mmCIF file of N, CA and C in Angstrom:
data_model
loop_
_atom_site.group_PDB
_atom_site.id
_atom_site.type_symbol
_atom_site.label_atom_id
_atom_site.label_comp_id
_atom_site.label_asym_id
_atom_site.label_seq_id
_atom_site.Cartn_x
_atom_site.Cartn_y
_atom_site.Cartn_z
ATOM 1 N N UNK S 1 162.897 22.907 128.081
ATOM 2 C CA UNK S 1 162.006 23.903 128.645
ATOM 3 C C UNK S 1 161.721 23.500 130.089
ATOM 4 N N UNK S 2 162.054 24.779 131.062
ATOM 5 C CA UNK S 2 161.749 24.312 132.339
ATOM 6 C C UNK S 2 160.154 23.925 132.478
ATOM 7 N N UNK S 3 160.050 23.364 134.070
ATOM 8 C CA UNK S 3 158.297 23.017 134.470
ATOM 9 C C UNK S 3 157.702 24.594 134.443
ATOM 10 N N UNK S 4 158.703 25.657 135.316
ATOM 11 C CA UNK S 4 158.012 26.993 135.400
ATOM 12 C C UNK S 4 157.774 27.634 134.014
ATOM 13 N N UNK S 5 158.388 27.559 132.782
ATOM 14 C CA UNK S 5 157.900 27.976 131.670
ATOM 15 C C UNK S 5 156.152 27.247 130.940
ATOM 16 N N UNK S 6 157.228 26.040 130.885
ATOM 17 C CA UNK S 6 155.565 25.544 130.517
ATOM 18 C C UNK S 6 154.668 25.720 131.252
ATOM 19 N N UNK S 7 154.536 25.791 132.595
ATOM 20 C CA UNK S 7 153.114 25.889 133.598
ATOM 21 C C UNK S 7 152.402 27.470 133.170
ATOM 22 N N UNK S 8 153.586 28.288 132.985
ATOM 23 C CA UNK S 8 153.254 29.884 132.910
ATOM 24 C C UNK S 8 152.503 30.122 131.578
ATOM 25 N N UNK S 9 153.082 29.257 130.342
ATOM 26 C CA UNK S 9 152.502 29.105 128.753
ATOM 27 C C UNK S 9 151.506 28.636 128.912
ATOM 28 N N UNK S 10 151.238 27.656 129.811
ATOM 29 C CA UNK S 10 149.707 27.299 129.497
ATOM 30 C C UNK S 10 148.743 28.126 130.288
ATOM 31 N N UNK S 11 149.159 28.669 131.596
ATOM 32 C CA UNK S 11 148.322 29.730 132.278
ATOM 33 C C UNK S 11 148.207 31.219 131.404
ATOM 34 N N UNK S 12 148.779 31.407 130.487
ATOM 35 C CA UNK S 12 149.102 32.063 129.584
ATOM 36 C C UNK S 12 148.426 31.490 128.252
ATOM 37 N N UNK S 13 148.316 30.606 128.077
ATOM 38 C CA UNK S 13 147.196 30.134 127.028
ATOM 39 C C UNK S 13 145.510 30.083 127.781
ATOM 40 N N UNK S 14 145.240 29.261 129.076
ATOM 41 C CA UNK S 14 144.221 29.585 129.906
ATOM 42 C C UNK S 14 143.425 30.916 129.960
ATOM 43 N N UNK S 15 144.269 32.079 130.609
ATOM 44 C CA UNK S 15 143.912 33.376 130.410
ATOM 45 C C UNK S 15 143.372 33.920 129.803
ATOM 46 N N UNK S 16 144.038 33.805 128.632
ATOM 47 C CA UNK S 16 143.741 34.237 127.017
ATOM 48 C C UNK S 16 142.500 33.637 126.590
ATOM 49 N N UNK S 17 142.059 32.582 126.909
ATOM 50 C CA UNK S 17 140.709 31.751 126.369
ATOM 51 C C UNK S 17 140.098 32.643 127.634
ATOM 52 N N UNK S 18 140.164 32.609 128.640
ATOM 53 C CA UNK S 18 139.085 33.315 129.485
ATOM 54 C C UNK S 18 139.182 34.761 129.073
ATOM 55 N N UNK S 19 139.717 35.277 128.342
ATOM 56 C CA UNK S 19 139.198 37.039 127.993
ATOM 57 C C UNK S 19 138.858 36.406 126.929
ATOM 58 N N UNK S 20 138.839 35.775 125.821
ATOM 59 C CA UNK S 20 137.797 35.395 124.434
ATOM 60 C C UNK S 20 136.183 35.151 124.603
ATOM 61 N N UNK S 21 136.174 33.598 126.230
ATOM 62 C CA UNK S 21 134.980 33.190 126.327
ATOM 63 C C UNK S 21 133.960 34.229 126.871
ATOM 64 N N UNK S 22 135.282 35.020 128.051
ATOM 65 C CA UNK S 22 133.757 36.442 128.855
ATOM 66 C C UNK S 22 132.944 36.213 128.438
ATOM 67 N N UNK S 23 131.713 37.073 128.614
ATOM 68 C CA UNK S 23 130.701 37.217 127.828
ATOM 69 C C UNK S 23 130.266 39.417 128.645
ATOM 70 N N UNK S 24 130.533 39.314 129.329
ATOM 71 C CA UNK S 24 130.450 40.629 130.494
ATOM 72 C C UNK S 24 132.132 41.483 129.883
ATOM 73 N N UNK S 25 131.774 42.812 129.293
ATOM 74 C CA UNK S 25 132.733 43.629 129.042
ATOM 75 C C UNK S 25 134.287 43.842 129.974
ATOM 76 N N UNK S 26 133.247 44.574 131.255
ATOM 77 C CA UNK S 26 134.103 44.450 132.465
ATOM 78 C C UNK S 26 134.899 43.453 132.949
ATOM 79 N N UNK S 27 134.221 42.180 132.814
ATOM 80 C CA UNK S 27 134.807 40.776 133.153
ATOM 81 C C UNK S 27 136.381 40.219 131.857
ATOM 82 N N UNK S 28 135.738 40.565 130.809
ATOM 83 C CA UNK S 28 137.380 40.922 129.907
ATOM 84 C C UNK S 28 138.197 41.684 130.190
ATOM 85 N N UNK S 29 137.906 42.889 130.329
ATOM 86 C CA UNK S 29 138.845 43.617 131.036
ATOM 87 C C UNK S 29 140.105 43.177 132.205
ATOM 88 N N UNK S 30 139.072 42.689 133.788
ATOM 89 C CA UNK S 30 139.720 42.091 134.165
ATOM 90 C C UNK S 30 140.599 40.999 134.128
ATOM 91 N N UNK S 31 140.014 39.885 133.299
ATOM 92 C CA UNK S 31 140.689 39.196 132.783
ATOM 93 C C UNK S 31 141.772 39.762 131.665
ATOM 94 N N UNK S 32 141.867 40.129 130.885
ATOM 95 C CA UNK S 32 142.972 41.197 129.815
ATOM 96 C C UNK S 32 143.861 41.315 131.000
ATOM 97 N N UNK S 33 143.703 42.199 131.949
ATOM 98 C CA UNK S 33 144.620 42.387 133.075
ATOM 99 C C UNK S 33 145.398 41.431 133.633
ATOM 100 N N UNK S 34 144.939 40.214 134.355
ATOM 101 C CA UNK S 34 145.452 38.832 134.675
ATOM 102 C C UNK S 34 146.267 38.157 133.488
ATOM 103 N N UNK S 35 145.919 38.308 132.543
ATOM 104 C CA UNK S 35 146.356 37.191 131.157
ATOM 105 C C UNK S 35 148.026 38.539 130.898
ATOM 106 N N UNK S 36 147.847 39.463 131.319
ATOM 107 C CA UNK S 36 148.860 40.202 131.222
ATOM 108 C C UNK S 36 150.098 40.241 132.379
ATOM 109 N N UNK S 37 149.368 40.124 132.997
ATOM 110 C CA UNK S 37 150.572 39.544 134.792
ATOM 111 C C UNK S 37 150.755 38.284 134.016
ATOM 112 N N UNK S 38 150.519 37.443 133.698
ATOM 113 C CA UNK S 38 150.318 36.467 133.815
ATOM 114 C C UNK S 38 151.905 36.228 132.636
ATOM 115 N N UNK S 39 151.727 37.215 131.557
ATOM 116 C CA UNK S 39 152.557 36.838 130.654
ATOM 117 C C UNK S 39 153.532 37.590 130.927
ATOM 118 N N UNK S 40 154.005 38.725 131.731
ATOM 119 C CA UNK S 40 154.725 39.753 132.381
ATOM 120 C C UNK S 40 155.656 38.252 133.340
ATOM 121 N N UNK S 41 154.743 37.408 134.200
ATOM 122 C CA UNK S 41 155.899 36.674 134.953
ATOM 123 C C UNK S 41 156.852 35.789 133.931
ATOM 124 N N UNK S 42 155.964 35.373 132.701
ATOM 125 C CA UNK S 42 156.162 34.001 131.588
ATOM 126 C C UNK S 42 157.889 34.882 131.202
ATOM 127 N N UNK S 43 157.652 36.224 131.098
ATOM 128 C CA UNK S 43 158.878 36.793 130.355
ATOM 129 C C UNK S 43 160.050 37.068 131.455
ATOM 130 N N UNK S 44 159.820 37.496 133.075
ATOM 131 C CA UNK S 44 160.256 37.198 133.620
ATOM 132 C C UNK S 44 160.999 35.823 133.866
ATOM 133 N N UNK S 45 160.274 35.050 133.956
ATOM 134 C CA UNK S 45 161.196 33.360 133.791
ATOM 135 C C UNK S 45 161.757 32.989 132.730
ATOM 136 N N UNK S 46 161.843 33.685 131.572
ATOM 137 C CA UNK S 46 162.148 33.955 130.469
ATOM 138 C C UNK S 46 163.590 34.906 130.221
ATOM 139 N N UNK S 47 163.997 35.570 131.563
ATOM 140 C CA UNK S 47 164.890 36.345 131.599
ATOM 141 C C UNK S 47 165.289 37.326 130.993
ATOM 142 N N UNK S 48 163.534 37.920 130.682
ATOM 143 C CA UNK S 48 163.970 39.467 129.927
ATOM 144 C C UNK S 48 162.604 40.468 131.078
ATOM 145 N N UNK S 49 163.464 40.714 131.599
ATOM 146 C CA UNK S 49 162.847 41.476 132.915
ATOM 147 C C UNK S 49 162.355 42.915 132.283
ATOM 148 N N UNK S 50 163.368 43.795 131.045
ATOM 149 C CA UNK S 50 162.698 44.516 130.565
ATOM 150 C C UNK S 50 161.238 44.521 130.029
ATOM 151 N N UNK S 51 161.059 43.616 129.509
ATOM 152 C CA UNK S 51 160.152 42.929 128.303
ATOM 153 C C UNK S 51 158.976 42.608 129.455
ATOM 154 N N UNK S 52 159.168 42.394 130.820
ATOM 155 C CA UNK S 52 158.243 41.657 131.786
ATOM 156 C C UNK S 52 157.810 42.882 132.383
ATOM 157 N N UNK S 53 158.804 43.908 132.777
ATOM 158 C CA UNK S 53 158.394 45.401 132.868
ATOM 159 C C UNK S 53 157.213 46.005 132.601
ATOM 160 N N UNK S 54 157.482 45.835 131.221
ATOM 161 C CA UNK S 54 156.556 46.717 130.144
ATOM 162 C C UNK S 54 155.361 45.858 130.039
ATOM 163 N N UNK S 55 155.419 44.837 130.054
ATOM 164 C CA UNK S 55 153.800 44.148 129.867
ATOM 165 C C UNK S 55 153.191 44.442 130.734
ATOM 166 N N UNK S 56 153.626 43.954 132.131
ATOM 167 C CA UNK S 56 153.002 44.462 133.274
ATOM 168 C C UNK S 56 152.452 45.681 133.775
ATOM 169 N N UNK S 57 153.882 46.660 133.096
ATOM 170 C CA UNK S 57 152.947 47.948 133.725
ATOM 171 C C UNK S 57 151.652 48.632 132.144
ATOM 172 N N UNK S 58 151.612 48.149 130.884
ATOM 173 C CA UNK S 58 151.150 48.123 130.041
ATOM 174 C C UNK S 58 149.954 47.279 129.683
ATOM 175 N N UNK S 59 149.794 45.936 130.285
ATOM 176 C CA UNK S 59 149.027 44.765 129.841
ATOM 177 C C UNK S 59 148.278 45.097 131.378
ATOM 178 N N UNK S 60 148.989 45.027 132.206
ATOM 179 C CA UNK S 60 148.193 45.017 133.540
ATOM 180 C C UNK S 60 147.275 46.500 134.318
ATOM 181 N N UNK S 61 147.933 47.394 134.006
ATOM 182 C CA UNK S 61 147.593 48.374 134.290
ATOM 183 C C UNK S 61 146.989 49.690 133.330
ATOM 184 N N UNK S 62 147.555 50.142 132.385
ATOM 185 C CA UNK S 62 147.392 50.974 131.547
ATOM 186 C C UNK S 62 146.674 50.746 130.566
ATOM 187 N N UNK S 63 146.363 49.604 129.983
ATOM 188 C CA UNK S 63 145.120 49.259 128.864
ATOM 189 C C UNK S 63 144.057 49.023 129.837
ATOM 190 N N UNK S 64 144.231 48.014 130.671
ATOM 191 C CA UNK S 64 142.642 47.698 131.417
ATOM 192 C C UNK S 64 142.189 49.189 131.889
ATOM 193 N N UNK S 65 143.012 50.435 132.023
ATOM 194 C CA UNK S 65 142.454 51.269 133.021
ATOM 195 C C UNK S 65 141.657 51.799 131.769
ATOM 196 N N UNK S 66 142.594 52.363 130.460
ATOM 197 C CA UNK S 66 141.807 52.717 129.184
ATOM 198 C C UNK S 66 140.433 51.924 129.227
ATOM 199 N N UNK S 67 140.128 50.922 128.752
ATOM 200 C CA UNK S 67 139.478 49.753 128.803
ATOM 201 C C UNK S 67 137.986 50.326 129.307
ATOM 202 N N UNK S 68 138.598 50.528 130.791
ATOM 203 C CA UNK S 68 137.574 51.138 131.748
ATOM 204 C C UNK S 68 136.805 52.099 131.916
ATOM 205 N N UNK S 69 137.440 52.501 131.346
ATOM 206 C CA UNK S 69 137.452 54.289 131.252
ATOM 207 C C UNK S 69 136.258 54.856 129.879
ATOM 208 N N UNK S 70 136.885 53.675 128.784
ATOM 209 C CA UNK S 70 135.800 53.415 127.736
ATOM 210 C C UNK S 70 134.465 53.066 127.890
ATOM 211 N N UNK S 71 134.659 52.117 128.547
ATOM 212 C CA UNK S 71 132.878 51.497 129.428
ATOM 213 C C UNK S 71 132.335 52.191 130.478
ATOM 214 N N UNK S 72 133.250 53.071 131.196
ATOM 215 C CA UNK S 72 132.465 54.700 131.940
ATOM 216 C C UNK S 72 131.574 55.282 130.878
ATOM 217 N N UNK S 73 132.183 55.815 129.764
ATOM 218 C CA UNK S 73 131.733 56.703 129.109
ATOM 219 C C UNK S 73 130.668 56.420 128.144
ATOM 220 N N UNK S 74 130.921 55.457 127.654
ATOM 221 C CA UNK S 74 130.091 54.397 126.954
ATOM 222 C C UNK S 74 128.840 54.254 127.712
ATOM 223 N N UNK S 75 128.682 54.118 129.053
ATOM 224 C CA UNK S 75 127.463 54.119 130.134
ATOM 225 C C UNK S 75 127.050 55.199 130.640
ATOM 226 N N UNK S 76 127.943 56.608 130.255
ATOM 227 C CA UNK S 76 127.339 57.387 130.539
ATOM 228 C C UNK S 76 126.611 57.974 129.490
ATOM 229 N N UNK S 77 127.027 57.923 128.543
ATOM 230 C CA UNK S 77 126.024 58.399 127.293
ATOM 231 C C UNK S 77 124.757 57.640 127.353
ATOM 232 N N UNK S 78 125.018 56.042 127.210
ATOM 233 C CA UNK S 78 123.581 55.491 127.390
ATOM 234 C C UNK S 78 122.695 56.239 128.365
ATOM 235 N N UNK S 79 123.164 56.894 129.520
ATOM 236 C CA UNK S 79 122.461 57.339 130.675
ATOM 237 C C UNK S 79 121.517 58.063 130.223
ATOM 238 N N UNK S 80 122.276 59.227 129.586
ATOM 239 C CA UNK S 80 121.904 60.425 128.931
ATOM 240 C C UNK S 80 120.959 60.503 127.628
ATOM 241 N N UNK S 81 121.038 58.967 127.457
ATOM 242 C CA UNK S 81 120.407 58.811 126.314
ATOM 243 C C UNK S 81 120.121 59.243 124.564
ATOM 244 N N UNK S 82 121.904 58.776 125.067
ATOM 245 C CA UNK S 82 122.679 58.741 124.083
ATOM 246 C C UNK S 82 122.578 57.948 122.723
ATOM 247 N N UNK S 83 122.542 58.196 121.252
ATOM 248 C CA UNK S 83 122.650 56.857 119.984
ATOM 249 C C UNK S 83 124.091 57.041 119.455
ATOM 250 N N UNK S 84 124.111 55.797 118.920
ATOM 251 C CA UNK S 84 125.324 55.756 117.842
ATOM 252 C C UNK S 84 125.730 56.972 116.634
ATOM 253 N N UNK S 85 124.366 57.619 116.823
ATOM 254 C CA UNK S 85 124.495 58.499 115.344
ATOM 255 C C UNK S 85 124.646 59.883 115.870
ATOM 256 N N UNK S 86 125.672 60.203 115.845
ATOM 257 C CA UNK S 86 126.455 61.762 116.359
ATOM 258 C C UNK S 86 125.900 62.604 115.841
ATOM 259 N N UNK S 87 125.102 62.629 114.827
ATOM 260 C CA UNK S 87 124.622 63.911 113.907
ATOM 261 C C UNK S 87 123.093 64.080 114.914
ATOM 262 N N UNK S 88 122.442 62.944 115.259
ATOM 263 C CA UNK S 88 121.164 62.922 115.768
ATOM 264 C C UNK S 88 121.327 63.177 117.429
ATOM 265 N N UNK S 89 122.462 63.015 118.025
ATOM 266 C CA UNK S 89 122.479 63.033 119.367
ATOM 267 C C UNK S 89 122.817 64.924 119.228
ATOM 268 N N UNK S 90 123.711 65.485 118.236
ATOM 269 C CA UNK S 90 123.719 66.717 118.092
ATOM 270 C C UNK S 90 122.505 67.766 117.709
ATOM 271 N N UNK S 91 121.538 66.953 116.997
ATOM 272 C CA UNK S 91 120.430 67.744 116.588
ATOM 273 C C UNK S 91 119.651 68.049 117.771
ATOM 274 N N UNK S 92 119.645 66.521 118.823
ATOM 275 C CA UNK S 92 118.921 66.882 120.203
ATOM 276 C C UNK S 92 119.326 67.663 121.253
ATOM 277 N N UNK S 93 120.572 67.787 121.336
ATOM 278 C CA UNK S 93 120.990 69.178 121.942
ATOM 279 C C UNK S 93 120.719 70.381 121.226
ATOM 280 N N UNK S 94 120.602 70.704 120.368
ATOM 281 C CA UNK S 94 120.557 71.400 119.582
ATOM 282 C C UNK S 94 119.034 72.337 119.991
ATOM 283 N N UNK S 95 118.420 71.294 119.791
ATOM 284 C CA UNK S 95 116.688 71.382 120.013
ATOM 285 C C UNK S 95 116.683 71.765 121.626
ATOM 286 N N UNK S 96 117.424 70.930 122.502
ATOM 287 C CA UNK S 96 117.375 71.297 123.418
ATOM 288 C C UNK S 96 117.676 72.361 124.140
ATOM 289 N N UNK S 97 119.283 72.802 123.668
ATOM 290 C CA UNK S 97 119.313 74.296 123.958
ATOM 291 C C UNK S 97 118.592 75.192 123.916
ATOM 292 N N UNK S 98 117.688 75.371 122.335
ATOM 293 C CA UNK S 98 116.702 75.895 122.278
ATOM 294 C C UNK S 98 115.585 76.095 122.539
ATOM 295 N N UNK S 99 114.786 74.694 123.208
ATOM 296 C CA UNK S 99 113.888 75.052 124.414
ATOM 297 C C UNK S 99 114.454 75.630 125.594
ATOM 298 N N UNK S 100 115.499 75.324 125.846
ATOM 299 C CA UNK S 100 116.447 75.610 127.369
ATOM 300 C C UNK S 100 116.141 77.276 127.391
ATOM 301 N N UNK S 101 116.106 78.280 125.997
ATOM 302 C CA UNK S 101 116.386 79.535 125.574
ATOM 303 C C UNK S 101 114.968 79.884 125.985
ATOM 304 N N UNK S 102 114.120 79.334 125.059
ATOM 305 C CA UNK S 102 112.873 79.859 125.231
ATOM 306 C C UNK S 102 112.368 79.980 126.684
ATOM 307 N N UNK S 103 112.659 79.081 127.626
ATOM 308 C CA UNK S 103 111.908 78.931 128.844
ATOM 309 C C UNK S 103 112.669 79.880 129.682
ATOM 310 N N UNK S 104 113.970 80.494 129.569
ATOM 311 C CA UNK S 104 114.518 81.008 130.128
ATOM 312 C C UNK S 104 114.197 82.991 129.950
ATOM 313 N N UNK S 105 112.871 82.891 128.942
ATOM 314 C CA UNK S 105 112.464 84.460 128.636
ATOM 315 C C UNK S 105 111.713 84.314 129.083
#
């Protein structure tokens, strides 16, 4: 095993413990992203450039953006003041429309 494999496996083991330890959502994320370059080059030196392709544009880009995109929305409901329980966040619109109705006669 070359020095550049092993250095990349263990920065590749490193990574991976830093998206476990996070403790900050966002901060996994980014990290998820890095630990994914990270294993995108490992497969590169590895000599499957397809395989290094796809992580990269998959591990690095396209999950963290999902990722992100989840914790937008996730913060925007809290905004709105939003709960976990879909039936109760529906009853309050619900209610709400219906004052919305009344005030509007």
């Amino acid at each position: 095993m070359s020095g550049l494999v092993a250095g990349l496996l263990l920065l590749a083991a490193l990574s991976g413990l830093i998206v476990v330890l996070a403790r900050d959502p966002r901060r996994q994320v980014f990290a998820m992203a890095g630990n994914g370059l990270v294993l995108g080059l490992l497969f590169l030196a590895l000599q499957a450039p397809d395989v290094a392709l796809s992580e990269i544009a998959v591990g690095t880009a396209v999950t963290p953006l999902l990722f992100l995109a989840a914790l937008a929305a996730i913060a925007m409901d809290r905004a709105k003041g939003r709960t976990e329980d879909p039936a109760k966040d529906q009853a309050e619109d619900r209610a709400l429309d219906r004052a919305g109705d009344h005030a509007t006669r």
